[in-house]
Short mmCIF file of C-alpha atoms and ligand atoms in Angstrom, two decimals:
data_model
loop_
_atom_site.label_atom_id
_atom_site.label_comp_id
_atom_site.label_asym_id
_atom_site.label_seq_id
_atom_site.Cartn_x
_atom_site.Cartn_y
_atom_site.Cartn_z
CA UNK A 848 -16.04 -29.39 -75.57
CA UNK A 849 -13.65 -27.20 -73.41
CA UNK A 850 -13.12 -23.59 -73.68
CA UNK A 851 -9.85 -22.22 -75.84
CA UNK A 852 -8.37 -20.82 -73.16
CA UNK A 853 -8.18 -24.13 -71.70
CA UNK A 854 -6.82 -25.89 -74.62
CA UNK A 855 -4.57 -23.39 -74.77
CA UNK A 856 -3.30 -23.53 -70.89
CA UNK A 857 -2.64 -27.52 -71.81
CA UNK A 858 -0.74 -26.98 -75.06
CA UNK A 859 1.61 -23.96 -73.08
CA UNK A 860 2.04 -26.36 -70.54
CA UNK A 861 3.41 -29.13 -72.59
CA UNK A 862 5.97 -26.82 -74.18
CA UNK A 863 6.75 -25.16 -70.96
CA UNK A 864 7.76 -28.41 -69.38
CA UNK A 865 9.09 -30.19 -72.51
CA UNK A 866 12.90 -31.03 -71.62
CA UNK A 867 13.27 -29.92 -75.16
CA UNK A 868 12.76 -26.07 -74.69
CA UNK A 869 15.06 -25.44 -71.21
CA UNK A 870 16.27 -22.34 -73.04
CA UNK A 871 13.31 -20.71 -72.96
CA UNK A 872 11.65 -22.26 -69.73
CA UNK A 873 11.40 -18.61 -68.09
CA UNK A 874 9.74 -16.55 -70.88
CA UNK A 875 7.35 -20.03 -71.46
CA UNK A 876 6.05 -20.08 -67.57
CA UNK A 877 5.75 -16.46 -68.06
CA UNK A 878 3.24 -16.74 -70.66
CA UNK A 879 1.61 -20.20 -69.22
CA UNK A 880 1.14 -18.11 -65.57
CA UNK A 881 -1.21 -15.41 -67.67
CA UNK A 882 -3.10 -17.63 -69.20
CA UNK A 883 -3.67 -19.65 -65.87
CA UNK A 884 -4.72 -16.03 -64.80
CA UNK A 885 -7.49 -16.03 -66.51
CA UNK A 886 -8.68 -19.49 -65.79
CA UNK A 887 -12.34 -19.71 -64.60
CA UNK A 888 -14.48 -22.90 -63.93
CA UNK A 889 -16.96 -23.03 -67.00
CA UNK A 890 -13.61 -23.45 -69.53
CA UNK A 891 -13.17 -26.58 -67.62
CA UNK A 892 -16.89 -27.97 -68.36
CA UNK A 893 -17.10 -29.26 -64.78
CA UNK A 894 -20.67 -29.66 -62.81
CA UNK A 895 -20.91 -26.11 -60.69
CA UNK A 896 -22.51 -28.67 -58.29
CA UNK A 897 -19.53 -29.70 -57.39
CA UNK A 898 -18.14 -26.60 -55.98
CA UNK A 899 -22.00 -26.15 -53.90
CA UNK A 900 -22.42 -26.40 -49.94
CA UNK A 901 -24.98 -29.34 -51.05
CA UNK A 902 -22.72 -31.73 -52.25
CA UNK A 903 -20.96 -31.62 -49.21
CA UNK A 904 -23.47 -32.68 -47.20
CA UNK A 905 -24.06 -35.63 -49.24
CA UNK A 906 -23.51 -38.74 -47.30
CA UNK A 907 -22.43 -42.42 -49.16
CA UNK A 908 -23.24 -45.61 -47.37
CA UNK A 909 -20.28 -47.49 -46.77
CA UNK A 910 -20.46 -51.18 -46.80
CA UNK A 911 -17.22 -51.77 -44.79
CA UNK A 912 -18.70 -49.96 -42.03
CA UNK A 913 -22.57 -50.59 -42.52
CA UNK A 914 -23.40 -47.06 -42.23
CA UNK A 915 -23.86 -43.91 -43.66
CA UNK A 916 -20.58 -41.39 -44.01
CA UNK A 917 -20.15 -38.01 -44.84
CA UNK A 918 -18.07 -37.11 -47.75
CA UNK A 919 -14.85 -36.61 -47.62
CA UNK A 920 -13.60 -32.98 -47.14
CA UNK A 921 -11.93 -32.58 -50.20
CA UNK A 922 -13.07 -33.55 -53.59
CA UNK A 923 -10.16 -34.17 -55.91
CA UNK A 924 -10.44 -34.30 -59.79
CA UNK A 925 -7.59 -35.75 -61.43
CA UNK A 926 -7.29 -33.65 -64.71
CA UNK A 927 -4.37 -34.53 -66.41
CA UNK A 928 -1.60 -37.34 -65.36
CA UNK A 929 0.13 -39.68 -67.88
CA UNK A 930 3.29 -41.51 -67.35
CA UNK A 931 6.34 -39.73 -68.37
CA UNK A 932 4.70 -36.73 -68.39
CA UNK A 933 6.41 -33.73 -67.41
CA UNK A 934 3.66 -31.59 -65.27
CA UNK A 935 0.02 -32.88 -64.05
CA UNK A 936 -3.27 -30.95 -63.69
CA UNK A 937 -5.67 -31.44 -61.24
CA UNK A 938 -8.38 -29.74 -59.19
CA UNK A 939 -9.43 -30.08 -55.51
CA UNK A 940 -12.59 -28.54 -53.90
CA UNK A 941 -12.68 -28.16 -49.93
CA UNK A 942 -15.20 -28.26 -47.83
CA UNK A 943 -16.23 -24.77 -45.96
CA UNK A 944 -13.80 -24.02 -43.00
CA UNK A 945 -12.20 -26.82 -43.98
CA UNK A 946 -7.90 -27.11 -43.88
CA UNK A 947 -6.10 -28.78 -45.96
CA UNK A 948 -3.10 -29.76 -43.84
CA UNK A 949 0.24 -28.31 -44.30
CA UNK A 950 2.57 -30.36 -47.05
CA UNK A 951 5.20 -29.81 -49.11
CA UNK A 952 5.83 -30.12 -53.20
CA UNK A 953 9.47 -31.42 -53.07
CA UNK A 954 11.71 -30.24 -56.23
CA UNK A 955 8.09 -28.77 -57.72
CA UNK A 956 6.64 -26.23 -59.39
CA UNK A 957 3.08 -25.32 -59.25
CA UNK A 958 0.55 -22.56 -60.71
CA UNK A 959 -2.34 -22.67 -58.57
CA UNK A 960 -5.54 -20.79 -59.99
CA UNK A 961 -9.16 -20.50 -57.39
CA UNK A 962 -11.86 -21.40 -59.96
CA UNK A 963 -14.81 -20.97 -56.96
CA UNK A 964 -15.35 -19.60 -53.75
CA UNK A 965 -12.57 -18.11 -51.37
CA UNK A 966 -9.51 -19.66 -50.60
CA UNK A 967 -6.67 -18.66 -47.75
CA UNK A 968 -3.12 -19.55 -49.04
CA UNK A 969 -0.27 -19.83 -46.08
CA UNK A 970 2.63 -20.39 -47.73
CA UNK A 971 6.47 -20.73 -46.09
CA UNK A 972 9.60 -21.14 -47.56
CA UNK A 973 12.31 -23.40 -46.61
CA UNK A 974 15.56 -22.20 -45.25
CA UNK A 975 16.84 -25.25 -43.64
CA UNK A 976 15.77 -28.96 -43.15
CA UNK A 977 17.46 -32.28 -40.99
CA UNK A 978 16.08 -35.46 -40.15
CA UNK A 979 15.74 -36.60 -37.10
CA UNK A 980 14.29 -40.53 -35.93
CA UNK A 981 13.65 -40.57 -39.96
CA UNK A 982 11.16 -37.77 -39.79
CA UNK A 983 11.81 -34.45 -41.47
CA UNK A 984 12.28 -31.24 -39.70
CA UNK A 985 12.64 -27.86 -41.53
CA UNK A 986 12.96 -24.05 -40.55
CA UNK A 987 10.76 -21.95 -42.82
CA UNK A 988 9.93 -18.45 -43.39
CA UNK A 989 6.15 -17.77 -42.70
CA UNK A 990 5.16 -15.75 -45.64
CA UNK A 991 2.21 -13.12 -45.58
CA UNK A 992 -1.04 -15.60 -46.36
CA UNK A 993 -2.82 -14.64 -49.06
CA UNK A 994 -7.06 -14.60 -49.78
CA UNK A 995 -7.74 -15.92 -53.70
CA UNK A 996 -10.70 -16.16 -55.32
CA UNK A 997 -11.70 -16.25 -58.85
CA UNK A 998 -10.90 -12.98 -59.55
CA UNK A 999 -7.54 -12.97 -57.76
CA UNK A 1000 -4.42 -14.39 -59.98
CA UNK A 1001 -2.91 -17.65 -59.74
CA UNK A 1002 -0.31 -18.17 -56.97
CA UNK A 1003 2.58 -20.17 -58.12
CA UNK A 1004 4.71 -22.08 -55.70
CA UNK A 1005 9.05 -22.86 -56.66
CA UNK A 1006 11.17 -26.09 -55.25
CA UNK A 1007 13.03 -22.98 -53.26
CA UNK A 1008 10.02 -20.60 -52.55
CA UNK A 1009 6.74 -20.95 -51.02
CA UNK A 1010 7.00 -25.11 -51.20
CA UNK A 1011 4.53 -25.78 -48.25
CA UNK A 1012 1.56 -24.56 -47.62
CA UNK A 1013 -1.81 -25.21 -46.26
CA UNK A 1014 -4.90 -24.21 -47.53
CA UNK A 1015 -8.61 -23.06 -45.80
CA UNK A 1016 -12.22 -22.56 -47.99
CA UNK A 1017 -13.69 -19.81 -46.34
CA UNK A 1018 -17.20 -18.58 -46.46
CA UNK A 1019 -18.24 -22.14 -48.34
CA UNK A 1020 -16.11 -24.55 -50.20
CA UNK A 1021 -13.40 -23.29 -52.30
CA UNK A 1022 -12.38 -25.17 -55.62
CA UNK A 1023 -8.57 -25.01 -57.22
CA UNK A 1024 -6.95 -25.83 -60.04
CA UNK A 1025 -3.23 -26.61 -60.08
CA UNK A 1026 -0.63 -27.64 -62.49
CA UNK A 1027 2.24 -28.78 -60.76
CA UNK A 1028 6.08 -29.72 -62.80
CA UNK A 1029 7.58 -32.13 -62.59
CA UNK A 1030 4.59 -34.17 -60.39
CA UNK A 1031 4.40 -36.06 -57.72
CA UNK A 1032 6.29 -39.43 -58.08
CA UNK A 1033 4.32 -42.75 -58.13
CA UNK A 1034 3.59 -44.27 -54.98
CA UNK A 1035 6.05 -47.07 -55.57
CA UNK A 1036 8.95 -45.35 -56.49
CA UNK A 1037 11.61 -45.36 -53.61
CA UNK A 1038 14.07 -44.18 -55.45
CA UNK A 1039 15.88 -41.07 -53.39
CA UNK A 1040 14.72 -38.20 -56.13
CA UNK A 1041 11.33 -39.49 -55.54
CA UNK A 1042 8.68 -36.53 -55.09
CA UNK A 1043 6.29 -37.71 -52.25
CA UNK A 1044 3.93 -35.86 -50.19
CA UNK A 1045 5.28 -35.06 -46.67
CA UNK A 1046 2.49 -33.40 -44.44
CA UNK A 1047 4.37 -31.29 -41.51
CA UNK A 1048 3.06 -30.22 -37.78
CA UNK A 1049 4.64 -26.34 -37.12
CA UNK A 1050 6.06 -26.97 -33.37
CA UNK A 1051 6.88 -23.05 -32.44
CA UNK A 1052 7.14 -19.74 -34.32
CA UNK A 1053 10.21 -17.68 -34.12
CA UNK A 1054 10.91 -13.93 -34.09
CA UNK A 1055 13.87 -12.28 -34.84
CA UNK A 1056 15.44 -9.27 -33.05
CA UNK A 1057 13.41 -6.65 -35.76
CA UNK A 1058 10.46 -8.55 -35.15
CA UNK A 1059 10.25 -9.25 -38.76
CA UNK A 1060 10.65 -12.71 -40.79
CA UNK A 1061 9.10 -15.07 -38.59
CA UNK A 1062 10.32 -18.67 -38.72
CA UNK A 1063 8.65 -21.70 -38.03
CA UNK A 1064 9.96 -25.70 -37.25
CA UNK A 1065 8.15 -27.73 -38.98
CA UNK A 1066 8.25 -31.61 -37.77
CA UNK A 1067 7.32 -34.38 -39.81
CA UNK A 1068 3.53 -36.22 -39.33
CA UNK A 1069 1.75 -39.25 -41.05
CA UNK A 1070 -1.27 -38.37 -42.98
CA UNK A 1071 -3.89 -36.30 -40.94
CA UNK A 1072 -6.95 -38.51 -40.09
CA UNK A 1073 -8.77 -35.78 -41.22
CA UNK A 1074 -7.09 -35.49 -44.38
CA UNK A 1075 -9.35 -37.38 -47.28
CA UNK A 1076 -10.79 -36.92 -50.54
CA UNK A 1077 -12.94 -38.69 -52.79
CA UNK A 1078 -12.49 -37.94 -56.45
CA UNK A 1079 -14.11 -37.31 -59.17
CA UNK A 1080 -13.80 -38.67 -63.39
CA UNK A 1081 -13.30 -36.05 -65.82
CA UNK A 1082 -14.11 -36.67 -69.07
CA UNK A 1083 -10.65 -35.19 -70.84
CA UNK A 1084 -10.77 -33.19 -74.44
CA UNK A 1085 -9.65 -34.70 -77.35
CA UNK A 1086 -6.59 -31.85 -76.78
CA UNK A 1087 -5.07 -34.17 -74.07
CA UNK A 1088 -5.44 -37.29 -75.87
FE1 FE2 B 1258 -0.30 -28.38 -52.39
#
Protein backbone atom coordinates (compact mmCIF):
# COMPACT_ATOMS: atom_id res chain seq x y z
CA UNK A 1 0.00 0.00 0.00
CA UNK A 2 1.32 3.54 -0.90
CA UNK A 3 0.66 6.67 0.89
CA UNK A 4 -2.34 9.17 -0.50
CA UNK A 5 -0.23 11.68 -1.25
CA UNK A 6 1.37 9.46 -3.62
CA UNK A 7 -1.67 8.21 -5.28
CA UNK A 8 -2.57 11.45 -5.52
CA UNK A 9 0.87 12.87 -7.22
CA UNK A 10 0.11 9.87 -9.98
CA UNK A 11 -3.56 10.71 -10.62
CA UNK A 12 -2.46 14.86 -10.97
CA UNK A 13 0.06 13.72 -13.15
CA UNK A 14 -2.06 11.87 -15.56
CA UNK A 15 -4.42 14.83 -15.92
CA UNK A 16 -1.62 17.27 -16.06
CA UNK A 17 -0.12 15.58 -19.05
CA UNK A 18 -3.35 14.26 -20.67
CA UNK A 19 -3.39 15.94 -24.29
CA UNK A 20 -6.99 16.30 -23.35
CA UNK A 21 -6.68 19.17 -20.71
CA UNK A 22 -3.94 21.70 -22.69
CA UNK A 23 -6.24 24.47 -21.49
CA UNK A 24 -5.53 24.11 -18.20
CA UNK A 25 -1.88 22.61 -18.35
CA UNK A 26 -0.50 25.71 -16.23
CA UNK A 27 -2.92 25.83 -13.24
CA UNK A 28 -2.62 21.58 -13.37
CA UNK A 29 1.46 21.62 -13.01
CA UNK A 30 0.81 24.22 -10.52
CA UNK A 31 -1.05 22.04 -8.30
CA UNK A 32 1.00 18.66 -9.33
CA UNK A 33 4.49 20.81 -8.29
CA UNK A 34 2.87 21.19 -4.50
CA UNK A 35 2.03 18.03 -4.10
CA UNK A 36 5.53 16.80 -5.41
CA UNK A 37 6.57 19.30 -2.58
CA UNK A 38 5.62 17.37 -0.14
CA UNK A 39 6.86 14.09 -1.40
CA UNK A 40 8.95 12.09 1.15
CA UNK A 41 10.37 8.47 0.80
CA UNK A 42 8.04 6.32 3.16
CA UNK A 43 4.78 7.36 0.69
CA UNK A 44 6.74 5.52 -1.84
CA UNK A 45 7.07 2.14 0.35
CA UNK A 46 10.67 1.74 -0.83
CA UNK A 47 13.50 -0.20 1.41
CA UNK A 48 15.35 2.93 3.39
CA UNK A 49 18.26 0.49 2.71
CA UNK A 50 18.44 1.55 -0.38
CA UNK A 51 19.23 5.09 0.17
CA UNK A 52 22.18 3.70 3.12
CA UNK A 53 26.13 4.08 2.66
CA UNK A 54 25.91 0.05 3.09
CA UNK A 55 24.35 -0.81 0.08
CA UNK A 56 26.83 0.90 -1.72
CA UNK A 57 29.49 -0.95 -0.72
CA UNK A 58 27.88 -4.05 -1.70
CA UNK A 59 29.83 -5.81 -4.31
CA UNK A 60 28.02 -8.52 -7.06
CA UNK A 61 30.18 -11.15 -8.64
CA UNK A 62 30.15 -10.84 -12.18
CA UNK A 63 30.43 -13.90 -14.25
CA UNK A 64 31.60 -12.10 -17.47
CA UNK A 65 34.50 -10.93 -15.67
CA UNK A 66 35.05 -13.73 -12.93
CA UNK A 67 35.29 -11.33 -10.21
CA UNK A 68 33.81 -9.38 -7.73
CA UNK A 69 32.45 -5.58 -8.73
CA UNK A 70 31.31 -2.82 -6.91
CA UNK A 71 27.91 -1.52 -7.53
CA UNK A 72 27.18 0.72 -9.77
CA UNK A 73 27.07 4.43 -8.64
CA UNK A 74 23.66 5.06 -9.22
CA UNK A 75 20.75 2.94 -8.37
CA UNK A 76 17.82 3.61 -10.64
CA UNK A 77 14.16 2.54 -9.88
CA UNK A 78 11.96 2.67 -12.72
CA UNK A 79 8.56 3.83 -11.16
CA UNK A 80 6.25 4.43 -13.70
CA UNK A 81 6.76 3.98 -17.74
CA UNK A 82 4.06 2.58 -20.09
CA UNK A 83 3.91 3.03 -23.74
CA UNK A 84 2.02 5.96 -24.90
CA UNK A 85 2.20 7.42 -21.81
CA UNK A 86 2.50 10.98 -21.51
CA UNK A 87 5.11 11.56 -18.41
CA UNK A 88 7.30 8.73 -16.54
CA UNK A 89 8.34 8.47 -12.85
CA UNK A 90 11.35 7.23 -11.67
CA UNK A 91 13.89 7.47 -8.85
CA UNK A 92 17.73 7.36 -8.82
CA UNK A 93 19.97 7.14 -5.69
CA UNK A 94 23.80 8.21 -6.02
CA UNK A 95 26.47 7.14 -4.44
CA UNK A 96 28.29 9.72 -1.85
CA UNK A 97 30.47 12.32 -3.78
CA UNK A 98 29.33 10.79 -6.55
CA UNK A 99 28.35 13.02 -10.11
CA UNK A 100 26.01 12.28 -12.19
CA UNK A 101 27.36 13.64 -15.47
CA UNK A 102 25.97 16.60 -17.14
CA UNK A 103 22.87 15.71 -19.76
CA UNK A 104 20.18 17.22 -21.15
CA UNK A 105 16.10 16.47 -21.17
CA UNK A 106 15.39 17.54 -24.82
CA UNK A 107 11.69 19.09 -25.36
CA UNK A 108 11.08 17.90 -21.40
CA UNK A 109 9.65 18.75 -18.48
CA UNK A 110 10.61 17.49 -15.16
CA UNK A 111 9.65 17.94 -11.29
CA UNK A 112 12.45 16.66 -9.43
CA UNK A 113 11.76 16.04 -5.57
CA UNK A 114 15.16 14.76 -2.98
CA UNK A 115 13.43 11.97 -0.99
CA UNK A 116 17.03 11.27 1.09
CA UNK A 117 20.18 12.72 1.82
CA UNK A 118 21.66 15.98 0.15
CA UNK A 119 21.74 16.64 -3.30
CA UNK A 120 23.70 19.64 -5.38
CA UNK A 121 21.62 20.68 -8.48
CA UNK A 122 23.77 22.70 -11.36
CA UNK A 123 21.49 23.55 -13.70
CA UNK A 124 22.13 25.80 -17.19
CA UNK A 125 19.94 26.95 -19.64
CA UNK A 126 20.34 26.88 -23.27
CA UNK A 127 20.74 29.97 -25.32
CA UNK A 128 22.19 28.60 -28.42
CA UNK A 129 23.20 25.14 -29.88
CA UNK A 130 25.10 23.90 -33.55
CA UNK A 131 26.48 20.76 -34.50
CA UNK A 132 29.59 20.29 -35.41
CA UNK A 133 31.36 16.58 -36.83
CA UNK A 134 27.65 15.35 -35.71
CA UNK A 135 28.24 16.20 -32.10
CA UNK A 136 26.21 18.86 -30.34
CA UNK A 137 27.57 22.05 -29.07
CA UNK A 138 25.48 24.57 -27.02
CA UNK A 139 26.07 27.99 -25.14
CA UNK A 140 24.28 27.94 -21.80
CA UNK A 141 23.69 30.15 -18.96
CA UNK A 142 25.27 28.68 -15.70
CA UNK A 143 22.54 29.12 -13.24
CA UNK A 144 23.15 29.55 -9.36
CA UNK A 145 23.40 25.57 -8.17
CA UNK A 146 21.17 24.76 -5.77
CA UNK A 147 21.55 22.23 -2.30
CA UNK A 148 18.03 19.98 -1.94
CA UNK A 149 17.24 17.78 0.50
CA UNK A 150 14.09 16.40 1.80
CA UNK A 151 12.98 19.31 3.25
CA UNK A 152 13.86 21.61 0.33
CA UNK A 153 11.03 21.78 -2.61
CA UNK A 154 11.11 20.09 -5.79
CA UNK A 155 13.16 21.72 -8.58
CA UNK A 156 11.46 21.54 -11.86
CA UNK A 157 13.39 21.73 -15.06
CA UNK A 158 11.43 23.37 -18.78
CA UNK A 159 12.48 22.29 -22.61
CA UNK A 160 13.71 26.24 -22.51
CA UNK A 161 14.98 26.58 -18.84
CA UNK A 162 17.32 24.75 -16.73
CA UNK A 163 17.38 21.55 -19.40
CA UNK A 164 20.90 20.22 -18.35
CA UNK A 165 22.16 19.64 -15.39
CA UNK A 166 24.37 17.50 -13.35
CA UNK A 167 23.86 16.27 -10.13
CA UNK A 168 26.39 15.45 -6.81
CA UNK A 169 25.15 13.33 -3.33
CA UNK A 170 26.92 15.04 -0.79
CA UNK A 171 27.60 14.00 2.71
CA UNK A 172 26.30 10.18 1.69
CA UNK A 173 24.15 9.08 -1.12
CA UNK A 174 21.34 11.19 -2.15
CA UNK A 175 18.02 9.59 -3.54
CA UNK A 176 15.50 11.54 -6.18
CA UNK A 177 12.42 11.22 -7.49
CA UNK A 178 11.50 12.71 -10.86
CA UNK A 179 8.59 12.86 -13.13
CA UNK A 180 9.62 13.94 -16.33
CA UNK A 181 6.74 14.94 -19.59
CA UNK A 182 6.74 13.92 -22.24
CA UNK A 183 9.77 11.06 -21.47
CA UNK A 184 12.53 10.00 -22.89
CA UNK A 185 11.94 8.31 -26.33
CA UNK A 186 12.63 4.53 -26.78
CA UNK A 187 15.96 3.56 -27.62
CA UNK A 188 14.97 2.61 -31.14
CA UNK A 189 13.22 5.44 -32.23
CA UNK A 190 15.33 7.54 -34.78
CA UNK A 191 12.85 9.49 -35.71
CA UNK A 192 14.16 13.43 -35.58
CA UNK A 193 11.60 14.48 -32.52
CA UNK A 194 13.12 11.66 -30.73
CA UNK A 195 14.01 12.60 -26.95
CA UNK A 196 17.44 10.90 -26.24
CA UNK A 197 19.90 11.46 -23.62
CA UNK A 198 22.90 13.59 -24.76
CA UNK A 199 25.63 13.79 -21.94
CA UNK A 200 27.83 17.15 -22.61
CA UNK A 201 31.68 18.03 -21.54
CA UNK A 202 31.64 22.16 -20.55
CA UNK A 203 34.95 23.24 -22.65
CA UNK A 204 35.36 27.03 -21.09
CA UNK A 205 33.24 29.42 -19.00
CA UNK A 206 32.50 32.85 -20.21
CA UNK A 207 32.10 36.23 -18.51
CA UNK A 208 30.50 39.07 -19.71
CA UNK A 209 31.62 42.74 -19.42
CA UNK A 210 29.33 43.11 -15.83
CA UNK A 211 30.80 40.04 -14.75
CA UNK A 212 27.42 38.61 -14.43
CA UNK A 213 25.61 35.67 -16.49
CA UNK A 214 28.30 33.37 -17.05
CA UNK A 215 28.11 31.16 -20.14
CA UNK A 216 29.42 27.94 -20.76
CA UNK A 217 30.13 25.66 -24.32
CA UNK A 218 29.06 22.66 -23.84
CA UNK A 219 30.48 19.87 -26.45
CA UNK A 220 28.94 16.71 -27.05
CA UNK A 221 30.50 13.20 -25.26
CA UNK A 222 29.50 9.42 -25.41
CA UNK A 223 28.34 8.00 -22.21
CA UNK A 224 30.83 8.59 -19.24
CA UNK A 225 32.59 5.27 -18.31
CA UNK A 226 31.76 6.18 -15.06
CA UNK A 227 28.26 6.70 -15.69
CA UNK A 228 26.17 3.32 -14.59
CA UNK A 229 23.36 2.18 -12.67
CA UNK A 230 21.86 -0.92 -11.68
CA UNK A 231 18.15 -0.83 -10.99
CA UNK A 232 15.90 -1.81 -8.91
CA UNK A 233 11.84 -3.59 -9.29
CA UNK A 234 9.18 -1.73 -7.71
CA UNK A 235 6.30 -3.36 -6.93
CA UNK A 236 3.61 -0.58 -8.47
CA UNK A 237 0.03 0.20 -6.59
CA UNK A 238 -2.96 -0.98 -7.91
CA UNK A 239 -3.38 3.14 -8.69
CA UNK A 240 -0.99 2.72 -11.71
CA UNK A 241 -2.41 -0.34 -13.00
FE1 LIG B 1 18.31 14.55 -15.45
Amino acid sequence: MSSAVFMKIFQQAEKTFSNRNRDCYKANFAVLKKLVDKLVYSDLKLNPFLFSQKAFKVKTFSFRLSSFQNKAPCTFVNIYEKLDSPFSMSIFIIDENYKMPLHDHPNMTGILKVISGKLKAECYTQITTDKENGLLEKIVQVEQPKILTETSEAAVLYPDNCNYHELTALEGPAAFFDILSPPYSDISDSSPNARHCSFFKKEKIMVDNSGLNPTVKLTQIPVPDHYYCDSVYYEQPDFMR
